[in-house]
Tab-separated table of C-alpha atoms in Angstrom:
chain	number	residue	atom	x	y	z
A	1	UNK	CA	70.519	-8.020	-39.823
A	2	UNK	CA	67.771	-5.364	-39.189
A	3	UNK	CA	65.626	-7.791	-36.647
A	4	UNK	CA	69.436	-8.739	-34.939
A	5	UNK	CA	70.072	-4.915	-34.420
A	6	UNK	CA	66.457	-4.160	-33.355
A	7	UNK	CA	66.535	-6.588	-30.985
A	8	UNK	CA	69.699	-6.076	-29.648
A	9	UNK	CA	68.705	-2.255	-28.828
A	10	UNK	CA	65.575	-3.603	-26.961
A	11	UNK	CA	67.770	-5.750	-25.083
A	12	UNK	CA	69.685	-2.771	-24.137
A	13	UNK	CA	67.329	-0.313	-23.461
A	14	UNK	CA	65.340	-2.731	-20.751
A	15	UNK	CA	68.803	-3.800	-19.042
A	16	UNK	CA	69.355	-0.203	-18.106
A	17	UNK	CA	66.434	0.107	-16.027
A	18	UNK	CA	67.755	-1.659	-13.057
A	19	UNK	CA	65.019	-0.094	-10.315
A	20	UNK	CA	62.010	-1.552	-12.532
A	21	UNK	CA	60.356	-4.867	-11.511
A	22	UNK	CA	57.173	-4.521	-13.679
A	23	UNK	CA	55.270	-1.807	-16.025
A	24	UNK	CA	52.690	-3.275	-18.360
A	25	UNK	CA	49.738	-0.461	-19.907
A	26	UNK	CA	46.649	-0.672	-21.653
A	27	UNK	CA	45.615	0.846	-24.323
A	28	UNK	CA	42.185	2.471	-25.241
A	29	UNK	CA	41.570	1.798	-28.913
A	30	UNK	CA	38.547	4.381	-28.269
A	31	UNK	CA	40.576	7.028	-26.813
A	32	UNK	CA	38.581	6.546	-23.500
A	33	UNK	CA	38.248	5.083	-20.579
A	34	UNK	CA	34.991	3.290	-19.403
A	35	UNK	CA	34.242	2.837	-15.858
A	36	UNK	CA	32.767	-0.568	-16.928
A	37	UNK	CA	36.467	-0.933	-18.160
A	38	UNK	CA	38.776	-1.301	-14.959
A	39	UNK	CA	42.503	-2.266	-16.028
A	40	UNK	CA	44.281	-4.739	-13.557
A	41	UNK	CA	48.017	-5.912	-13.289
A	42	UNK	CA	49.365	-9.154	-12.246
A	43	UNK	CA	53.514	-8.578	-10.631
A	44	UNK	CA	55.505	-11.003	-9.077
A	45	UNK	CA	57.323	-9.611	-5.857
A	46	UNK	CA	60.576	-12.188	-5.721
A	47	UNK	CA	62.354	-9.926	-2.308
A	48	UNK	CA	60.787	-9.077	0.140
A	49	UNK	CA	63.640	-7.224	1.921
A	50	UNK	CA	63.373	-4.578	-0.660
A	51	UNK	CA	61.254	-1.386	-0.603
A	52	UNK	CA	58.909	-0.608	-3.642
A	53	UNK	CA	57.283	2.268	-5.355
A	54	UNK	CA	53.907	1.738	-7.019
A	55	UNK	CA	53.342	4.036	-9.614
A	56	UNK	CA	50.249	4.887	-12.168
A	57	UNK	CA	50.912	5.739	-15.909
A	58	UNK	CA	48.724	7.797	-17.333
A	59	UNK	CA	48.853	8.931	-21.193
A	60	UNK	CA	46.341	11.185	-22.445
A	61	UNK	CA	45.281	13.650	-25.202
A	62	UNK	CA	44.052	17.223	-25.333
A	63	UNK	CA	40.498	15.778	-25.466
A	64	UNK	CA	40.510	15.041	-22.359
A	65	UNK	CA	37.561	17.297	-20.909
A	66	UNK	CA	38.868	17.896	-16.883
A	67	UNK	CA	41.670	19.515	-15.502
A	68	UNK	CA	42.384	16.241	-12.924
A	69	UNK	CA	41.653	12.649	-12.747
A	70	UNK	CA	40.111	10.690	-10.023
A	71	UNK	CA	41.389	6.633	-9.968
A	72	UNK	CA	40.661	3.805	-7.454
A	73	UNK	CA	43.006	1.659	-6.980
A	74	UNK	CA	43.252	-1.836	-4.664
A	75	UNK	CA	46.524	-3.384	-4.163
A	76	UNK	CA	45.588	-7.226	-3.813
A	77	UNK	CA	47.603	-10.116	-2.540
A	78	UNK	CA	46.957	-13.663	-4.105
A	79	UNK	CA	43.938	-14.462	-2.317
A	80	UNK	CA	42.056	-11.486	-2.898
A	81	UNK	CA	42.566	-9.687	0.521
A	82	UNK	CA	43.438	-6.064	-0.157
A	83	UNK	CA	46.109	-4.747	1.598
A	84	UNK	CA	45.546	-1.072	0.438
A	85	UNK	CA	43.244	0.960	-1.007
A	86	UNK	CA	42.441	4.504	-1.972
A	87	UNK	CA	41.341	7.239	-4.098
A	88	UNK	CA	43.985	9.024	-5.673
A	89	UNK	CA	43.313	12.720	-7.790
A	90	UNK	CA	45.921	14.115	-9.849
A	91	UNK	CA	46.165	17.234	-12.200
A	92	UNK	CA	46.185	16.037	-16.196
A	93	UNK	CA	46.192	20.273	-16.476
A	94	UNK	CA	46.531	23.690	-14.953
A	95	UNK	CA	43.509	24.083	-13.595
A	96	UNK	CA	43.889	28.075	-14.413
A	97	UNK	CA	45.319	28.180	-17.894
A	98	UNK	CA	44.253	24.645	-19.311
A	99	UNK	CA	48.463	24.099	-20.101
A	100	UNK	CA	48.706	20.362	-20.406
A	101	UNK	CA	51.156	18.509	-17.189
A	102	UNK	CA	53.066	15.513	-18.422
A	103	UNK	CA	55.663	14.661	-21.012
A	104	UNK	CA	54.636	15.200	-24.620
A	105	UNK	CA	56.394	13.566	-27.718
A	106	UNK	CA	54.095	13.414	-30.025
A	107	UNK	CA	51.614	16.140	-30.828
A	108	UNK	CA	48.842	16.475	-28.220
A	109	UNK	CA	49.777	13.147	-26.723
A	110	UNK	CA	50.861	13.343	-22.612
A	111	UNK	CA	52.130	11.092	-20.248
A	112	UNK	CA	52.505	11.013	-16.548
A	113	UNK	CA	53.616	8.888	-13.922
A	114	UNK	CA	52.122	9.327	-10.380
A	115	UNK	CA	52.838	7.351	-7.095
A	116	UNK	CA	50.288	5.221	-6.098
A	117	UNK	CA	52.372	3.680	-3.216
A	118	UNK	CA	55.899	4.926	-1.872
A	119	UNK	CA	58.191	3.315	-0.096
A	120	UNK	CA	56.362	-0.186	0.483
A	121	UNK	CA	57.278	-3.140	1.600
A	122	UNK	CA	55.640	-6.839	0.529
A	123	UNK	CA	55.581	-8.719	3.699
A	124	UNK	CA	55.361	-12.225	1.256
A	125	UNK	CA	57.004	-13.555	-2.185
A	126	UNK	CA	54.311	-14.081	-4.514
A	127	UNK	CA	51.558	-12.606	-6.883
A	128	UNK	CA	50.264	-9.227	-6.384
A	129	UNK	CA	47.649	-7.429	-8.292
A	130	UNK	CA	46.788	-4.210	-8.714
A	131	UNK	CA	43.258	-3.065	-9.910
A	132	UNK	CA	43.045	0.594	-11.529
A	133	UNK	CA	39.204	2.045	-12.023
A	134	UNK	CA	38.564	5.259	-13.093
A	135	UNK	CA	35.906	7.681	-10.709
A	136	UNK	CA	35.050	10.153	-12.421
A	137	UNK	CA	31.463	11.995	-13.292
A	138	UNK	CA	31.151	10.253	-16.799
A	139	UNK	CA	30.977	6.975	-17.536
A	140	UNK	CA	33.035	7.137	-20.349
A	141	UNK	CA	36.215	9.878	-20.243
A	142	UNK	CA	37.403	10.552	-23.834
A	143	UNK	CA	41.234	11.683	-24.296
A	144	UNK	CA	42.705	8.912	-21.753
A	145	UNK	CA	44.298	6.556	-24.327
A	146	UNK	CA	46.380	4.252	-21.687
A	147	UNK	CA	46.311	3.829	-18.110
A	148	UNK	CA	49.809	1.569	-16.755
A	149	UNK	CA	50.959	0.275	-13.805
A	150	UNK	CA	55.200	0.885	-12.589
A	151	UNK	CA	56.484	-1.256	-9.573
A	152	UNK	CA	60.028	-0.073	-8.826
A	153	UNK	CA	62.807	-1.088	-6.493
A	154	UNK	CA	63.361	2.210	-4.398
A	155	UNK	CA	66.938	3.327	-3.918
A	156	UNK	CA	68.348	0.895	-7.028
């Protein structure tokens, strides 16, 4: 009875989220992110027709030691031709008081999402990838315990 209703809420809770097409994250079991270590996501675009958002998840803790983070990312169609790619920089903190940006629900733990891409279109069906690296001055940047990847429908 307890699995039945579990799953039945998880059913639920993903059906009303009409807009999303894909979000996968990965998870640092070091609490940091290597730049040896950069993530990539694998989406399936089935309309082409329809206008998408790209968007980066980002969930860190108060360890992490900068106010912003710098990210590459390369959008990359299925035979490895990029179609776009950039570096993006975005405030994890007030760069004045230190206050933490982001959502928090547990403790010291925040997340954001940032657009990576607005309003794009796929000009082909098919397998996309998107490759996330961090570019930062340390190899390894404690207090970043997930980096994720949103595609979204825009206007659904």
């Amino acid at each position: 009875m307890r699995i039945c209703f579990s799953f039945t809420i998880s059913i639920l809770l993903c059906c009303c989220d009409s807009k999303r097409v894909f979000e996968d994250n990965v998870e640092f079991r070091e609490r940091a992110w290597k730049s040896a270590a950069p993530v990539q996501f694998e989406f399936q675009i089935a309309d082409t027709s329809k206008r998408y958002n790209l968007l980066m998840n980002i969930r860190n803790s108060l360890d992490y030691p900068y106010a912003r983070i710098f990210v590459n990312y390369d959008l990359v169609k299925q035979d490895n031709t990029s179609l776009s790619k950039e570096m993006i920089s975005e405030y994890l903190f007030d760069q004045k008081t230190g206050k933490p940006f982001g959502t928090s629900g547990i403790g010291d733990i925040y997340d954001h999402q940032f657009i990576i891409l607005k309003n794009y279109s796929f000009d082909k069906a098919g397998p996309y990838k998107v490759k996330l690296a961090q570019f930062m001055r340390m190899d390894t940047i404690p207090g970043i315990l997930a980096v994720g990847l949103r595609v979204e429908k825009v206007g659904e």
